[in-house]
PDB file of C-alpha atoms in Angstrom:
ATOM      1  CA  MET U 205      99.685 119.337  94.651  1.00 73.00           C
ATOM      2  CA  ASP U 206      97.109 118.060  92.194  1.00 90.00           C
ATOM      3  CA  LYS U 207      96.434 114.317  92.721  1.00 90.00           C
ATOM      4  CA  LYS U 208      96.912 113.485  89.050  1.00 94.00           C
ATOM      5  CA  VAL U 209     100.283 115.259  88.954  1.00 96.00           C
ATOM      6  CA  LEU U 210     101.333 113.625  92.232  1.00 96.00           C
ATOM      7  CA  HIS U 211     100.466 110.137  90.991  1.00 96.00           C
ATOM      8  CA  LYS U 212     102.419 110.722  87.763  1.00 97.00           C
ATOM      9  CA  GLU U 213     105.457 112.024  89.661  1.00 98.00           C
ATOM     10  CA  PHE U 214     105.241 109.065  92.050  1.00 98.00           C
ATOM     11  CA  GLU U 215     105.047 106.527  89.216  1.00 97.00           C
ATOM     12  CA  ASP U 216     107.972 108.213  87.442  1.00 98.00           C
ATOM     13  CA  ALA U 217     110.047 108.241  90.640  1.00 98.00           C
ATOM     14  CA  PHE U 218     109.234 104.583  91.330  1.00 97.00           C
ATOM     15  CA  ARG U 219     110.229 103.618  87.788  1.00 98.00           C
ATOM     16  CA  LYS U 220     113.525 105.523  88.057  1.00 97.00           C
ATOM     17  CA  VAL U 221     114.397 103.986  91.433  1.00 97.00           C
ATOM     18  CA  SER U 222     113.407 100.490  90.268  1.00 96.00           C
ATOM     19  CA  ASN U 223     115.421 100.721  87.057  1.00 97.00           C
ATOM     20  CA  SER U 224     118.445 102.389  88.596  1.00 97.00           C
ATOM     21  CA  SER U 225     121.726 100.498  88.511  1.00 96.00           C
ATOM     22  CA  GLN U 226     122.791 102.490  91.555  1.00 95.00           C
ATOM     23  CA  GLU U 227     123.252 100.496  94.738  1.00 95.00           C
ATOM     24  CA  PHE U 228     121.399 102.211  97.555  1.00 96.00           C
ATOM     25  CA  PRO U 229     122.405 101.832 101.218  1.00 96.00           C
ATOM     26  CA  PRO U 230     120.124  99.504 103.210  1.00 94.00           C
ATOM     27  CA  ASP U 231     118.499 102.367 105.149  1.00 95.00           C
ATOM     28  CA  VAL U 232     117.575 104.128 101.907  1.00 97.00           C
ATOM     29  CA  LEU U 233     116.130 100.911 100.467  1.00 95.00           C
ATOM     30  CA  LEU U 234     114.027 100.493 103.605  1.00 95.00           C
ATOM     31  CA  GLN U 235     112.827 104.079 103.277  1.00 97.00           C
ATOM     32  CA  PHE U 236     111.775 103.499  99.665  1.00 97.00           C
ATOM     33  CA  TYR U 237     110.111 100.214 100.677  1.00 94.00           C
ATOM     34  CA  ALA U 238     108.108 101.754 103.526  1.00 95.00           C
ATOM     35  CA  LEU U 239     107.046 104.840 101.589  1.00 97.00           C
ATOM     36  CA  TYR U 240     105.994 102.748  98.582  1.00 96.00           C
ATOM     37  CA  LYS U 241     103.980 100.369 100.760  1.00 94.00           C
ATOM     38  CA  GLN U 242     102.318 103.252 102.617  1.00 95.00           C
ATOM     39  CA  ALA U 243     101.501 105.015  99.353  1.00 95.00           C
ATOM     40  CA  THR U 244     100.049 101.942  97.672  1.00 94.00           C
ATOM     41  CA  GLN U 245      98.877  99.440 100.292  1.00 88.00           C
ATOM     42  CA  LYS U 246      98.325 101.433 103.532  1.00 67.00           C
ATOM     43  CA  ASN U 247      99.811  99.744 106.594  1.00 61.00           C
ATOM     44  CA  THR U 248     100.349  96.265 105.185  1.00 66.00           C
ATOM     45  CA  PHE U 249     103.192  93.865 105.734  1.00 64.00           C
ATOM     46  CA  SER U 250     103.848  90.545 104.100  1.00 65.00           C
ATOM     47  CA  HIS U 251     106.539  88.105 105.104  1.00 62.00           C
ATOM     48  CA  ASN U 252     108.319  86.424 102.194  1.00 65.00           C
ATOM     49  CA  GLU U 253     108.998  82.733 102.626  1.00 70.00           C
ATOM     50  CA  GLY U 254     112.652  82.191 103.442  1.00 68.00           C
ATOM     51  CA  GLU U 255     113.204  85.808 104.409  1.00 69.00           C
ATOM     52  CA  HIS U 256     115.467  86.209 107.406  1.00 79.00           C
ATOM     53  CA  GLU U 257     113.701  87.343 110.585  1.00 82.00           C
ATOM     54  CA  LEU U 258     116.062  90.291 110.925  1.00 83.00           C
ATOM     55  CA  VAL U 259     115.113  91.551 107.460  1.00 83.00           C
ATOM     56  CA  SER U 260     111.431  91.284 108.390  1.00 82.00           C
ATOM     57  CA  ALA U 261     112.076  93.189 111.621  1.00 87.00           C
ATOM     58  CA  PHE U 262     113.769  96.040 109.738  1.00 90.00           C
ATOM     59  CA  LYS U 263     110.868  96.180 107.276  1.00 88.00           C
ATOM     60  CA  ILE U 264     108.318  96.309 110.070  1.00 88.00           C
ATOM     61  CA  ASN U 265     110.300  99.065 111.784  1.00 92.00           C
ATOM     62  CA  ALA U 266     110.432 101.085 108.554  1.00 94.00           C
ATOM     63  CA  LEU U 267     106.682 100.681 108.102  1.00 92.00           C
ATOM     64  CA  LEU U 268     106.008 101.790 111.669  1.00 92.00           C
ATOM     65  CA  GLN U 269     107.942 104.992 110.999  1.00 94.00           C
ATOM     66  CA  VAL U 270     105.585 106.015 108.185  1.00 95.00           C
ATOM     67  CA  LYS U 271     102.291 104.567 109.428  1.00 92.00           C
ATOM     68  CA  SER U 272     100.829 107.980 110.289  1.00 94.00           C
ATOM     69  CA  MET U 273     101.350 109.301 106.748  1.00 95.00           C
ATOM     70  CA  THR U 274      98.486 109.515 104.299  1.00 94.00           C
ATOM     71  CA  GLU U 275      98.887 107.902 100.890  1.00 95.00           C
ATOM     72  CA  ASP U 276      99.528 111.309  99.312  1.00 96.00           C
ATOM     73  CA  GLU U 277     102.086 112.270 101.955  1.00 97.00           C
ATOM     74  CA  ALA U 278     103.910 108.982 101.376  1.00 97.00           C
ATOM     75  CA  MET U 279     103.901 109.570  97.619  1.00 97.00           C
ATOM     76  CA  GLU U 280     105.310 113.065  98.080  1.00 98.00           C
ATOM     77  CA  ALA U 281     107.994 111.758 100.450  1.00 98.00           C
ATOM     78  CA  TYR U 282     108.893 108.999  97.974  1.00 98.00           C
ATOM     79  CA  VAL U 283     109.291 111.518  95.161  1.00 98.00           C
ATOM     80  CA  GLU U 284     111.497 113.713  97.349  1.00 98.00           C
ATOM     81  CA  ALA U 285     113.606 110.723  98.460  1.00 98.00           C
ATOM     82  CA  ALA U 286     114.073 109.698  94.823  1.00 98.00           C
ATOM     83  CA  LYS U 287     115.211 113.208  93.902  1.00 97.00           C
ATOM     84  CA  LYS U 288     117.632 113.197  96.837  1.00 97.00           C
ATOM     85  CA  HIS U 289     119.199 109.785  96.182  1.00 96.00           C
ATOM     86  CA  LEU U 290     119.273 109.586  92.387  1.00 93.00           C
TER      87      LEU U 290
END
């Protein structure tokens, strides 16, 4: 897929997911989180002050599951996940 088209589809999917009033199950939210992070910040994790340790552990686990993906692969997977869950 052309990079320009992929980036547009990714941005559109992110906007739709972010603005959705739909409540996603926790595992789906973690999938979106990990794919977004991998697509935009490549293997980074930040702990939010006051965040429960269990939440941080789930986030780290989700990131570990996608760490081998390239940015483009993560964008494509995010777009597909958005199509599946919206």
